[in-house]
Coordinates of C-alpha atoms and ligand atoms in Angstrom, one line a residue:
Chain C
M1 CA 0.0 0.0 0.0
T2 CA 2.6 2.5 1.1
R3 CA 4.8 1.2 -1.7
K4 CA 2.2 1.9 -4.3
L5 CA 1.7 5.3 -2.9
L6 CA 5.4 6.0 -3.2
Y7 CA 5.3 4.9 -6.8
V8 CA 2.4 7.3 -7.5
I9 CA 4.1 10.2 -5.8
G10 CA 7.3 9.4 -7.6
F11 CA 5.6 9.3 -11.0
A12 CA 3.7 12.5 -10.3
A13 CA 7.0 14.2 -9.4
V14 CA 8.5 13.0 -12.7
L15 CA 5.5 14.4 -14.6
A16 CA 5.7 17.7 -12.8
L17 CA 9.5 18.0 -13.3
P18 CA 9.5 19.9 -16.7
Q19 CA 6.8 22.3 -15.3
V20 CA 8.6 23.2 -12.1
L21 CA 12.2 23.4 -13.2
P22 CA 13.3 27.0 -13.7
E23 CA 14.7 28.4 -17.0
E24 CA 18.3 28.2 -15.7
L25 CA 18.0 24.5 -15.5
N26 CA 17.0 24.0 -19.1
W27 CA 20.3 22.0 -19.5
L28 CA 19.0 19.5 -17.0
I29 CA 15.9 18.8 -19.0
M30 CA 18.1 18.5 -22.1
L31 CA 20.3 16.0 -20.3
L32 CA 17.3 14.1 -19.0
D33 CA 15.7 13.8 -22.4
R34 CA 19.0 12.4 -23.8
A35 CA 19.5 10.1 -20.9
L36 CA 16.0 8.7 -21.1
M37 CA 16.3 8.0 -24.9
I38 CA 19.6 6.3 -24.2
A39 CA 17.8 4.4 -21.4
I40 CA 15.3 3.0 -24.0
V41 CA 18.2 1.6 -26.0
A42 CA 19.9 0.3 -22.9
I43 CA 16.7 -1.6 -21.8
G44 CA 16.8 -3.4 -25.2
L45 CA 20.6 -4.0 -25.0
N46 CA 20.1 -5.4 -21.4
I47 CA 17.7 -8.0 -22.8
L48 CA 20.3 -9.0 -25.3
T49 CA 23.4 -8.9 -23.1
G50 CA 22.0 -9.2 -19.6
N51 CA 19.4 -11.8 -20.2
A52 CA 20.4 -13.6 -23.3
G53 CA 24.1 -13.3 -22.7
Q54 CA 25.0 -12.0 -26.2
I55 CA 27.4 -9.1 -26.2
S56 CA 27.0 -6.2 -28.6
L57 CA 29.5 -3.4 -29.0
G58 CA 27.8 -1.9 -32.1
H59 CA 24.4 -1.1 -30.8
A60 CA 24.5 2.6 -31.7
A61 CA 24.3 1.4 -35.3
F62 CA 20.7 0.2 -34.8
M63 CA 19.9 3.5 -33.2
G64 CA 21.3 5.4 -36.2
F65 CA 19.6 3.1 -38.6
G66 CA 16.3 3.7 -36.8
A67 CA 16.9 7.5 -36.8
F68 CA 17.4 7.6 -40.5
V69 CA 14.4 5.3 -41.2
C70 CA 12.2 7.5 -39.1
Y71 CA 13.5 10.6 -40.8
G72 CA 13.1 9.1 -44.2
L73 CA 9.5 8.0 -43.5
T74 CA 8.5 11.2 -41.9
D75 CA 10.3 13.9 -43.9
I76 CA 10.9 12.3 -47.3
I77 CA 7.8 10.0 -47.7
G78 CA 5.5 12.0 -45.5
V79 CA 4.3 9.3 -43.0
P80 CA 3.0 10.8 -39.8
F81 CA 5.8 10.8 -37.1
W82 CA 3.7 8.8 -34.7
F83 CA 3.6 6.0 -37.1
S84 CA 7.2 6.3 -38.3
V85 CA 8.7 5.8 -34.8
P86 CA 7.4 2.2 -34.3
I87 CA 8.1 1.4 -38.0
A88 CA 11.7 2.5 -37.4
G89 CA 11.7 0.1 -34.5
F90 CA 10.5 -2.8 -36.6
V91 CA 12.8 -2.1 -39.5
A92 CA 15.7 -2.0 -37.1
A93 CA 14.5 -5.2 -35.6
I94 CA 14.7 -6.9 -39.0
L95 CA 18.3 -5.7 -39.3
G96 CA 19.0 -7.0 -35.8
W97 CA 17.4 -10.3 -36.6
G98 CA 19.8 -10.5 -39.7
L99 CA 22.8 -9.8 -37.5
G100 CA 21.7 -12.6 -35.2
F101 CA 22.6 -15.2 -37.8
P102 CA 26.3 -14.5 -38.1
A103 CA 26.2 -14.1 -34.3
L104 CA 25.1 -17.7 -34.0
R105 CA 28.5 -18.9 -35.0
L106 CA 30.3 -16.6 -32.6
S107 CA 30.4 -16.0 -28.9
G108 CA 32.3 -14.0 -26.3
H109 CA 35.2 -12.0 -27.6
Y110 CA 34.6 -13.0 -31.2
L111 CA 31.0 -11.7 -31.0
A112 CA 32.3 -8.5 -29.4
I113 CA 34.6 -8.0 -32.4
A114 CA 32.0 -8.9 -34.9
T115 CA 29.4 -6.5 -33.5
L116 CA 32.1 -3.8 -33.3
G117 CA 32.7 -4.3 -37.0
F118 CA 29.0 -4.1 -37.6
G119 CA 28.7 -0.8 -35.6
Y120 CA 31.5 0.6 -37.7
A121 CA 30.1 -0.6 -41.1
I122 CA 26.5 0.6 -40.8
P123 CA 27.3 4.3 -40.6
Q124 CA 29.7 3.9 -43.6
I125 CA 26.9 2.2 -45.5
L126 CA 24.3 4.8 -44.5
N127 CA 26.8 7.4 -45.7
L128 CA 26.7 6.1 -49.2
F129 CA 22.9 6.9 -49.5
E130 CA 23.4 10.6 -49.7
G131 CA 20.0 11.3 -51.1
W132 CA 18.5 9.8 -47.9
T133 CA 21.0 10.4 -45.2
G134 CA 22.8 13.5 -46.4
G135 CA 26.1 11.7 -46.2
W136 CA 28.6 13.1 -43.6
T137 CA 26.9 16.5 -43.7
G138 CA 23.7 14.9 -42.4
V139 CA 20.0 15.9 -42.5
K140 CA 17.6 17.9 -40.4
P141 CA 14.6 16.0 -39.2
S142 CA 11.4 18.0 -38.6
V143 CA 9.9 19.0 -35.3
P144 CA 6.9 16.7 -34.6
T145 CA 3.5 18.0 -33.8
L146 CA 0.5 16.2 -32.3
F147 CA -3.0 17.7 -31.8
G148 CA -1.6 21.1 -32.8
I149 CA 1.1 20.9 -30.1
S150 CA 4.6 21.3 -31.4
F151 CA 7.2 19.3 -29.6
S152 CA 10.0 21.8 -30.2
S153 CA 11.1 22.3 -26.6
D154 CA 13.0 19.8 -24.5
R155 CA 10.3 20.1 -21.9
A156 CA 7.5 19.1 -24.3
Y157 CA 9.6 16.3 -25.8
F158 CA 10.2 15.0 -22.3
Y159 CA 6.6 13.7 -22.2
L160 CA 6.9 12.1 -25.5
I161 CA 10.0 10.2 -24.4
L162 CA 8.4 9.3 -21.1
V163 CA 5.3 7.8 -22.7
T164 CA 7.5 5.7 -25.0
L165 CA 9.7 4.7 -22.1
V166 CA 6.8 3.6 -20.0
V167 CA 5.3 1.5 -22.8
L168 CA 8.7 -0.1 -23.6
V169 CA 9.4 -0.8 -19.9
W170 CA 6.1 -2.6 -19.6
I171 CA 6.9 -4.7 -22.7
A172 CA 10.4 -5.5 -21.5
R173 CA 9.1 -6.6 -18.1
N174 CA 6.6 -8.9 -19.8
I175 CA 9.2 -10.4 -22.0
Q176 CA 11.5 -11.1 -19.0
R177 CA 8.7 -12.8 -17.1
S178 CA 7.5 -14.9 -20.0
A179 CA 8.8 -18.2 -21.3
V180 CA 10.8 -16.3 -23.8
G181 CA 12.6 -14.4 -21.0
R182 CA 13.5 -17.7 -19.3
A183 CA 14.7 -19.2 -22.5
F184 CA 17.0 -16.2 -22.9
I185 CA 18.5 -16.8 -19.4
A186 CA 18.8 -20.5 -20.1
L187 CA 20.9 -19.9 -23.2
R188 CA 23.0 -17.4 -21.4
D189 CA 23.7 -19.8 -18.5
S190 CA 24.3 -22.9 -20.6
E191 CA 23.9 -23.2 -24.4
V192 CA 24.6 -26.9 -24.2
A193 CA 21.7 -27.5 -21.7
A194 CA 19.4 -25.1 -23.4
Q195 CA 19.9 -26.9 -26.6
A196 CA 19.4 -30.3 -24.9
M197 CA 16.0 -29.0 -23.5
G198 CA 14.9 -28.4 -27.1
I199 CA 15.4 -24.6 -27.0
S200 CA 16.4 -23.5 -30.5
L201 CA 19.5 -21.4 -30.2
A202 CA 19.0 -20.0 -33.7
K203 CA 15.5 -18.9 -32.9
Y204 CA 16.2 -17.3 -29.5
K205 CA 19.5 -15.6 -30.3
T206 CA 18.1 -14.0 -33.4
M207 CA 15.0 -13.0 -31.4
A208 CA 17.1 -11.4 -28.7
F209 CA 19.0 -9.4 -31.4
A210 CA 15.7 -8.4 -33.0
I211 CA 14.1 -7.2 -29.7
S212 CA 17.1 -5.2 -28.7
A213 CA 17.4 -3.6 -32.2
F214 CA 13.7 -2.7 -32.0
Y215 CA 14.3 -0.7 -28.8
A216 CA 17.3 1.0 -30.4
G217 CA 15.3 1.8 -33.6
V218 CA 12.5 3.4 -31.6
A219 CA 14.9 5.5 -29.6
G220 CA 16.8 6.4 -32.7
G221 CA 13.5 7.7 -34.3
L222 CA 12.8 9.8 -31.2
W223 CA 16.4 11.0 -31.2
A224 CA 16.3 12.2 -34.8
H225 CA 13.3 14.4 -34.3
W226 CA 14.5 15.7 -31.0
L227 CA 18.0 16.7 -32.0
N228 CA 16.7 17.9 -35.4
Y229 CA 20.1 17.1 -36.9
I230 CA 21.5 13.7 -37.6
S231 CA 24.5 12.4 -39.5
P232 CA 25.7 8.8 -39.9
G233 CA 28.9 9.7 -38.1
N234 CA 26.9 10.5 -34.9
F235 CA 26.1 6.9 -34.2
G236 CA 29.5 5.4 -33.8
F237 CA 31.6 3.7 -31.2
G238 CA 31.2 6.3 -28.5
I239 CA 27.5 5.7 -28.0
S240 CA 27.9 2.0 -28.3
I241 CA 30.4 1.9 -25.5
E242 CA 28.3 4.3 -23.5
L243 CA 25.4 1.8 -23.8
F244 CA 27.5 -1.1 -22.8
T245 CA 28.9 0.9 -19.8
I246 CA 25.3 1.8 -18.8
I247 CA 24.0 -1.8 -18.5
V248 CA 27.1 -3.0 -16.6
L249 CA 27.1 0.0 -14.3
G250 CA 23.3 0.0 -13.7
G251 CA 22.9 -3.8 -13.4
L252 CA 22.9 -6.5 -16.0
G253 CA 19.6 -8.1 -16.9
T254 CA 17.2 -5.7 -15.2
V255 CA 15.1 -2.9 -16.6
S256 CA 15.7 -0.7 -13.6
G257 CA 19.5 -1.2 -14.1
A258 CA 19.3 0.2 -17.6
I259 CA 17.4 3.2 -16.5
V260 CA 19.4 3.9 -13.4
G261 CA 22.6 3.4 -15.4
A262 CA 21.5 5.7 -18.2
L263 CA 20.5 8.5 -15.7
F264 CA 23.7 8.1 -13.7
L265 CA 26.1 8.1 -16.7
G266 CA 24.0 10.9 -18.3
L267 CA 24.2 13.2 -15.3
L268 CA 27.6 12.3 -13.8
P269 CA 29.7 14.4 -16.2
K270 CA 27.7 17.4 -15.5
L271 CA 27.9 16.8 -11.8
T272 CA 31.7 16.4 -11.9
E273 CA 31.9 19.5 -14.1
I274 CA 30.0 21.5 -11.4
I275 CA 32.4 20.2 -8.7
S276 CA 35.4 21.0 -10.9
L277 CA 34.1 24.6 -11.5
S278 CA 33.5 25.2 -7.9
L279 CA 36.9 24.0 -7.0
Q280 CA 38.4 26.4 -9.5
R281 CA 36.3 29.3 -8.2
S282 CA 36.9 28.5 -4.6
G283 CA 40.2 30.3 -4.6
A284 CA 42.0 27.4 -3.0
F285 CA 45.6 27.2 -4.3
A286 CA 44.9 30.2 -6.4
D287 CA 48.6 30.9 -6.8
S288 CA 49.5 27.3 -7.8
F289 CA 49.4 26.9 -11.6
F290 CA 49.7 23.2 -11.1
M291 CA 46.7 22.8 -8.7
Q292 CA 44.6 25.1 -10.9
N293 CA 45.3 22.8 -13.8
V294 CA 44.4 19.8 -11.7
F295 CA 41.1 21.4 -10.8
K296 CA 40.4 22.3 -14.4
N297 CA 40.8 18.7 -15.5
S298 CA 39.3 17.2 -12.3
N299 CA 35.9 16.5 -13.9
Q300 CA 37.1 13.7 -16.3
V301 CA 39.3 12.2 -13.6
L302 CA 36.4 12.3 -11.1
T303 CA 34.1 10.7 -13.6
G304 CA 36.6 7.9 -14.2
V305 CA 37.3 7.4 -10.5
I306 CA 33.6 7.2 -9.7
L307 CA 33.0 4.6 -12.5
I308 CA 35.8 2.5 -11.1
L309 CA 34.5 2.8 -7.6
V310 CA 31.0 1.7 -8.7
V311 CA 32.2 -1.4 -10.5
L312 CA 34.5 -2.2 -7.6
Y313 CA 32.0 -1.9 -4.8
L314 CA 28.8 -2.7 -6.7
P315 CA 29.7 -5.4 -9.1
M316 CA 26.0 -6.3 -9.5
G317 CA 25.3 -2.7 -10.6
L318 CA 23.9 0.5 -9.0
V319 CA 20.5 -1.2 -8.5
D320 CA 22.2 -3.5 -6.0
L321 CA 22.7 -0.5 -3.8
W322 CA 18.9 -0.6 -3.1
R323 CA 19.2 -4.3 -1.9
K324 CA 22.3 -3.6 0.1
A325 CA 20.7 -0.6 1.8
R326 CA 17.7 -2.8 2.8
V327 CA 19.9 -5.5 4.2
W328 CA 21.9 -3.0 6.2
W329 CA 18.7 -1.4 7.5
E330 CA 17.3 -4.8 8.5
T331 CA 20.4 -5.9 10.4
R332 CA 20.5 -2.6 12.2
R333 CA 16.9 -2.9 13.2
Q334 CA 17.5 -6.5 14.4
A335 CA 20.5 -5.4 16.4
A336 CA 18.5 -2.6 18.0
G337 CA 15.8 -5.1 18.8
R338 CA 18.2 -7.5 20.5
Q339 CA 19.5 -4.7 22.8
A340 CA 16.0 -3.5 23.6
V341 CA 14.9 -6.8 25.1
P342 CA 17.3 -7.1 28.1
R343 CA 16.7 -3.5 29.0
G344 CA 13.0 -4.1 29.1
V345 CA 13.5 -7.1 31.4
K346 CA 15.4 -5.0 33.9
Chain J
M1 CA 13.9 -48.8 -29.0
L2 CA 17.0 -46.8 -29.8
K3 CA 19.3 -48.1 -32.5
L4 CA 22.5 -46.7 -34.0
T5 CA 23.7 -48.3 -37.2
N6 CA 27.2 -47.6 -38.5
V7 CA 27.2 -44.1 -37.2
S8 CA 30.1 -41.8 -37.9
A9 CA 30.3 -38.1 -36.7
S10 CA 32.8 -35.4 -37.0
Y11 CA 33.7 -32.0 -35.6
G12 CA 34.7 -30.1 -38.7
R13 CA 37.3 -32.3 -40.3
I14 CA 38.1 -34.3 -37.2
E15 CA 36.2 -37.6 -37.1
A16 CA 35.1 -38.3 -33.4
L17 CA 33.0 -41.3 -34.0
H18 CA 33.7 -44.1 -36.5
D19 CA 31.2 -46.7 -37.5
I20 CA 29.4 -47.1 -34.2
S21 CA 26.5 -49.5 -33.9
L22 CA 24.6 -49.8 -30.6
E23 CA 21.2 -50.5 -29.2
V24 CA 19.2 -49.6 -26.2
P25 CA 16.2 -51.9 -25.6
E26 CA 13.0 -50.7 -24.0
G27 CA 13.3 -50.4 -20.2
K28 CA 16.9 -51.4 -19.9
I29 CA 20.0 -49.6 -18.6
V30 CA 22.9 -49.6 -21.1
A31 CA 26.3 -48.3 -20.1
L32 CA 28.7 -46.5 -22.5
L33 CA 32.3 -46.7 -21.3
G34 CA 35.6 -45.5 -22.5
A35 CA 38.6 -43.4 -21.7
N36 CA 38.7 -39.6 -22.0
G37 CA 38.1 -38.4 -25.5
A38 CA 36.8 -41.8 -26.6
G39 CA 33.6 -40.3 -28.0
K40 CA 31.0 -41.0 -25.3
T41 CA 29.7 -37.4 -25.1
T42 CA 29.7 -37.2 -28.9
T43 CA 27.5 -40.3 -29.1
L44 CA 25.0 -38.8 -26.8
R45 CA 25.0 -35.5 -28.8
V46 CA 24.3 -37.5 -32.0
I47 CA 21.4 -39.2 -30.4
A48 CA 20.0 -35.9 -28.9
G49 CA 20.2 -34.3 -32.3
I50 CA 22.8 -31.6 -31.2
L51 CA 25.3 -33.1 -33.7
H52 CA 24.2 -34.8 -36.9
P53 CA 26.0 -37.9 -38.0
T54 CA 28.0 -37.8 -41.2
R55 CA 27.2 -41.5 -42.0
G56 CA 24.9 -44.2 -40.6
S57 CA 21.4 -43.9 -39.1
V58 CA 19.9 -43.3 -35.7
T59 CA 16.4 -44.7 -35.2
F60 CA 14.0 -44.4 -32.3
D61 CA 11.0 -46.7 -32.3
G62 CA 12.0 -47.6 -35.9
R63 CA 11.8 -43.9 -37.0
D64 CA 15.0 -42.3 -38.4
I65 CA 15.9 -39.3 -36.2
S66 CA 19.4 -38.7 -37.5
R67 CA 18.4 -35.5 -39.4
M68 CA 16.0 -34.2 -36.8
E69 CA 16.7 -31.2 -34.5
T70 CA 16.7 -31.5 -30.7
E71 CA 13.5 -29.7 -30.4
E72 CA 11.8 -32.4 -32.5
I73 CA 13.6 -35.2 -30.7
V74 CA 12.8 -34.3 -27.1
P75 CA 9.0 -34.6 -27.6
L76 CA 9.5 -38.1 -29.1
G77 CA 10.8 -39.1 -25.6
I78 CA 14.6 -38.6 -25.5
A79 CA 16.0 -36.3 -22.9
M80 CA 19.6 -35.6 -21.9
S81 CA 21.4 -34.6 -18.7
P82 CA 24.6 -33.1 -20.2
E83 CA 28.1 -33.6 -19.0
G84 CA 29.2 -31.2 -16.2
R85 CA 25.6 -30.7 -15.0
Q86 CA 25.1 -27.4 -16.9
I87 CA 22.2 -26.2 -14.8
F88 CA 20.9 -22.7 -15.4
T89 CA 22.6 -20.9 -12.6
G90 CA 20.5 -17.7 -12.9
L91 CA 17.2 -19.5 -12.7
T92 CA 15.6 -21.0 -9.6
V93 CA 15.3 -24.8 -9.0
A94 CA 11.6 -24.6 -10.0
E95 CA 12.4 -22.6 -13.2
N96 CA 15.2 -25.0 -14.1
L97 CA 12.7 -27.9 -13.8
R98 CA 10.2 -26.0 -16.0
M99 CA 12.9 -25.6 -18.6
G100 CA 13.1 -29.4 -18.7
S101 CA 9.5 -29.5 -19.9
Y102 CA 10.0 -26.7 -22.4
T103 CA 8.8 -28.6 -25.4
R104 CA 5.7 -30.0 -23.6
K105 CA 2.2 -28.6 -24.1
D106 CA 0.3 -30.8 -21.6
K107 CA 0.1 -28.6 -18.5
A108 CA -1.6 -31.1 -16.3
G109 CA 1.0 -33.7 -17.2
V110 CA 3.8 -31.3 -16.4
E111 CA 2.4 -30.6 -12.9
R112 CA 2.1 -34.3 -12.3
D113 CA 5.6 -34.9 -13.3
L114 CA 6.9 -32.0 -11.2
E115 CA 5.4 -33.8 -8.2
W116 CA 7.0 -37.0 -9.4
V117 CA 10.5 -35.7 -9.8
L118 CA 10.3 -33.8 -6.4
S119 CA 9.3 -37.1 -4.8
L120 CA 12.4 -38.7 -6.3
F121 CA 14.6 -35.8 -5.2
P122 CA 13.2 -34.5 -1.9
R123 CA 16.3 -32.3 -1.5
L124 CA 15.2 -30.3 -4.5
K125 CA 11.7 -29.8 -3.0
E126 CA 13.2 -27.9 -0.1
R127 CA 15.1 -25.6 -2.4
L128 CA 12.5 -24.8 -5.1
N129 CA 13.0 -21.1 -4.9
Q130 CA 16.8 -21.1 -4.5
V131 CA 18.8 -20.0 -7.6
G132 CA 20.8 -22.7 -9.3
A133 CA 24.1 -21.0 -8.6
T134 CA 23.8 -21.6 -4.8
L135 CA 23.2 -25.4 -5.0
S136 CA 25.9 -27.8 -3.9
G137 CA 27.6 -30.0 -6.6
G138 CA 25.4 -33.0 -5.6
E139 CA 22.3 -30.9 -5.6
Q140 CA 23.2 -29.5 -9.0
Q141 CA 23.6 -33.0 -10.4
M142 CA 20.3 -34.0 -9.0
L143 CA 18.7 -31.0 -10.6
A144 CA 20.3 -31.8 -13.9
I145 CA 18.8 -35.3 -13.8
A146 CA 15.4 -34.0 -12.5
R147 CA 15.3 -31.4 -15.2
A148 CA 15.8 -34.1 -17.9
L149 CA 13.1 -36.2 -16.3
M150 CA 10.7 -33.2 -16.6
A151 CA 10.5 -34.0 -20.3
R152 CA 9.0 -37.3 -19.3
P153 CA 11.5 -39.2 -21.5
R154 CA 11.2 -42.9 -22.4
L155 CA 14.9 -42.8 -22.9
L156 CA 17.2 -40.9 -20.5
L157 CA 20.7 -40.0 -21.6
L158 CA 23.0 -39.4 -18.6
D159 CA 26.5 -38.0 -19.2
E160 CA 28.7 -38.8 -16.2
P161 CA 26.3 -38.3 -13.3
S162 CA 29.0 -39.2 -10.8
L163 CA 31.5 -36.7 -11.9
G164 CA 33.2 -35.0 -9.0
L165 CA 30.8 -36.2 -6.3
A166 CA 31.4 -37.8 -3.0
P167 CA 30.7 -41.6 -2.8
M168 CA 27.6 -41.1 -0.6
I169 CA 25.9 -38.8 -3.1
V170 CA 26.9 -41.0 -6.0
R171 CA 25.2 -43.9 -4.2
D172 CA 22.0 -41.8 -3.7
I173 CA 22.0 -40.7 -7.3
F174 CA 22.4 -44.3 -8.7
T175 CA 19.7 -45.5 -6.4
I176 CA 17.4 -42.9 -8.0
I177 CA 18.6 -43.9 -11.5
R178 CA 17.6 -47.5 -10.8
K179 CA 14.3 -46.4 -9.4
V180 CA 13.5 -44.3 -12.5
N181 CA 14.5 -47.2 -14.7
S182 CA 12.3 -49.7 -12.7
E183 CA 9.4 -47.4 -13.4
G184 CA 9.9 -48.0 -17.1
T185 CA 12.5 -45.4 -18.4
A186 CA 15.3 -46.8 -20.4
V187 CA 18.7 -45.3 -19.6
L188 CA 21.9 -44.8 -21.7
L189 CA 24.5 -44.1 -19.1
V190 CA 27.9 -42.7 -19.8
E191 CA 30.4 -43.2 -17.0
Q192 CA 34.0 -42.9 -16.1
N193 CA 33.4 -45.0 -13.1
A194 CA 33.3 -48.3 -15.0
N195 CA 32.8 -50.5 -11.9
L196 CA 29.7 -48.6 -10.8
A197 CA 28.3 -48.5 -14.3
L198 CA 28.8 -52.2 -14.9
R199 CA 27.0 -53.0 -11.6
T200 CA 24.1 -50.8 -12.6
A201 CA 23.7 -51.6 -16.3
D202 CA 22.2 -54.6 -18.0
Y203 CA 24.4 -54.2 -21.1
A204 CA 27.5 -52.2 -21.9
Y205 CA 29.5 -50.8 -24.8
I206 CA 33.1 -49.8 -24.6
L207 CA 34.5 -47.1 -26.9
E208 CA 38.1 -46.6 -27.8
T209 CA 39.1 -43.5 -29.8
G210 CA 35.8 -43.2 -31.6
K211 CA 35.5 -46.9 -32.4
L212 CA 33.5 -49.7 -30.7
A213 CA 36.0 -51.9 -28.9
M214 CA 33.8 -54.3 -27.0
H215 CA 30.2 -54.9 -26.0
G216 CA 28.2 -57.5 -24.0
P217 CA 26.1 -58.0 -21.0
A218 CA 27.4 -56.0 -18.1
A219 CA 27.9 -58.9 -15.8
E220 CA 30.0 -60.7 -18.5
L221 CA 32.2 -57.6 -19.2
R222 CA 32.8 -57.3 -15.5
R223 CA 34.5 -60.7 -15.5
N224 CA 36.3 -60.1 -18.7
P225 CA 40.1 -60.0 -17.9
E226 CA 40.9 -57.3 -20.4
V227 CA 38.1 -55.0 -19.1
K228 CA 39.3 -55.7 -15.6
R229 CA 42.8 -54.7 -16.4
I230 CA 42.0 -51.6 -18.4
Y231 CA 38.8 -50.2 -16.9
L232 CA 38.4 -51.7 -13.5
G233 CA 41.9 -51.2 -12.3
G234 CA 43.0 -54.8 -11.6
Ligands
LIG401 N1 33.2 -29.3 -29.9 C1 34.2 -30.0 -30.3 N2 35.0 -29.6 -31.4 C2 36.0 -30.3 -31.8 N3 36.4 -31.5 -31.3 C3 35.6 -32.0 -30.3 C4 34.5 -31.3 -29.8 N4 34.0 -32.0 -28.8 C5 34.7 -33.1 -28.7 N5 35.7 -33.1 -29.6 C6 36.7 -34.2 -29.9 O1 36.0 -35.4 -30.1 C7 36.6 -36.5 -29.4 C8 35.6 -37.2 -28.6 O2 35.2 -36.3 -27.6 P1 34.0 -36.6 -26.5 O3 33.7 -35.4 -25.8 O4 32.9 -37.3 -27.2 O5 34.8 -37.6 -25.5 P2 34.3 -38.3 -24.2 O6 34.4 -39.8 -24.4 O7 33.0 -37.8 -23.8 O8 35.4 -37.9 -23.2 P3 35.3 -37.5 -21.6 O9 35.3 -38.8 -20.9 O10 36.6 -36.8 -21.4 O11 34.1 -36.7 -21.5 C9 37.8 -35.9 -28.7 O12 38.9 -36.2 -29.4 C10 37.5 -34.5 -28.6 O13 38.7 -33.7 -28.6
LIG402 MG1 32.4 -36.7 -22.3

């Protein structure tokens, strides 16, 4: 009961966020929009990597592909944006399904290299279709409108992303709880045994790739018409590694891990930047050229150090913090209870 | 019931099985023995449809299954407990067991068989909601066998069920294997522990580097001086 209430309050707070944040914090809305779109991709990747055990270091390519499909449908062909976004997801899913087949013969490090190559090749290929993708100069996807409301601001777009996220979270949860979700875990834990149980590796591996590519494609579609500028070069190795970092950092195999990881990694650089700036302005070591330089570069170092600390102390991901906190709280309460009894006896 | 006729199988260009013929009659326990790398696991893989033979035929109830996929073979009544247990460590005991009945559609039958395997393995019943990773080695082996039984096989393929287990646990597991067999399930048992296997089985085959070296009733092989010298250690 109280838990449900907490969820409702939490969700209401999220809904109110774009309304109550002052102008000066526009950058925060922008970062949140970006982080939540990345979270959508990460949820899909977490099904592929966390649940089904298949690594992908080229997932930004699916996002980019989805972005250009959505742009092409909306701004070249004239399909309504609301329709283009899911189609972009499905078209990306077909590409993901296709990539699943070579992946059948590969695993571990080799799959990592193959997906890396895929992530490298797709932008190059997109680049060749200049009429569609604009080549390296890119294209400018339109601002979507619905019921006369234009989603030109980051605040308005926030709701669009949120609705998509909620729907896709619901779908991901259902997949994970279904027989398909258990089959994914089975093939992650033991391909030999999964196969012996009659689970078709070909079917489920390609399915996992397709599902994760669907998520990336949808997010790519949203991304295109949010940023209003896309170029094949934007969807490279950097984002792919960011996605991989997010699921490991947040927690492999869980929806919440993908979201928490995306928000954490999305906001962390800004946080360390603020710390770095305040160090520089604090006046400490003002006469030391060396220390000023240290302060100036401290944000990257801090980001790195924090990432290392997280994987060191929370190997199960940030979501494990929640469990650890509960265990700590329980043991404290029990300890307090034990002390209370003898006192009461006296 | 199961019949392999002149079966050969390879991994890439390396031939692991050469011209193997063997039979598992209805309701019997047949042992498959041999040194490391002799091709025992490969034989089970061929039967389960994980690896297709390059030559020869595999028939089950007179039906050729050598080109069929595992997901078609399991419903016919052949289930395997793979070498090294291979339980799903991220799933609970209950979920592991459900994976065993993956290809089955008869819900009521699955529920009945769940009760049945839990009565065979009471230790698993106490641990239904525990994740596989936290089970002991013996419990994992029990789970691997129980999981295979959840397919309600008429032929159970067991790959080294005694591997790395204490003698007490091995005894328990073999008692259960005999019990399952006495209820009508045929067993093809791969074992390193030849002594134990020959005491349990009705009939046995011995493989040597991919070829059939010897076969006969288990009791006879146990007295065979050559078998004694090489496999029974004296
Ligand atoms: N996946 C594989 N790829 C290539 N060669 C393999 C593969 N699996 C097995 N082999 C080879 O096939 C031969 C038979 O192996 P198999 O696993 O069937 O032996 P085994 O009798 O089960 O041995 P053990 O008692 O050690 O389990 C060996 O020479 C082995 O090296
Ligand atoms: Mg073997």
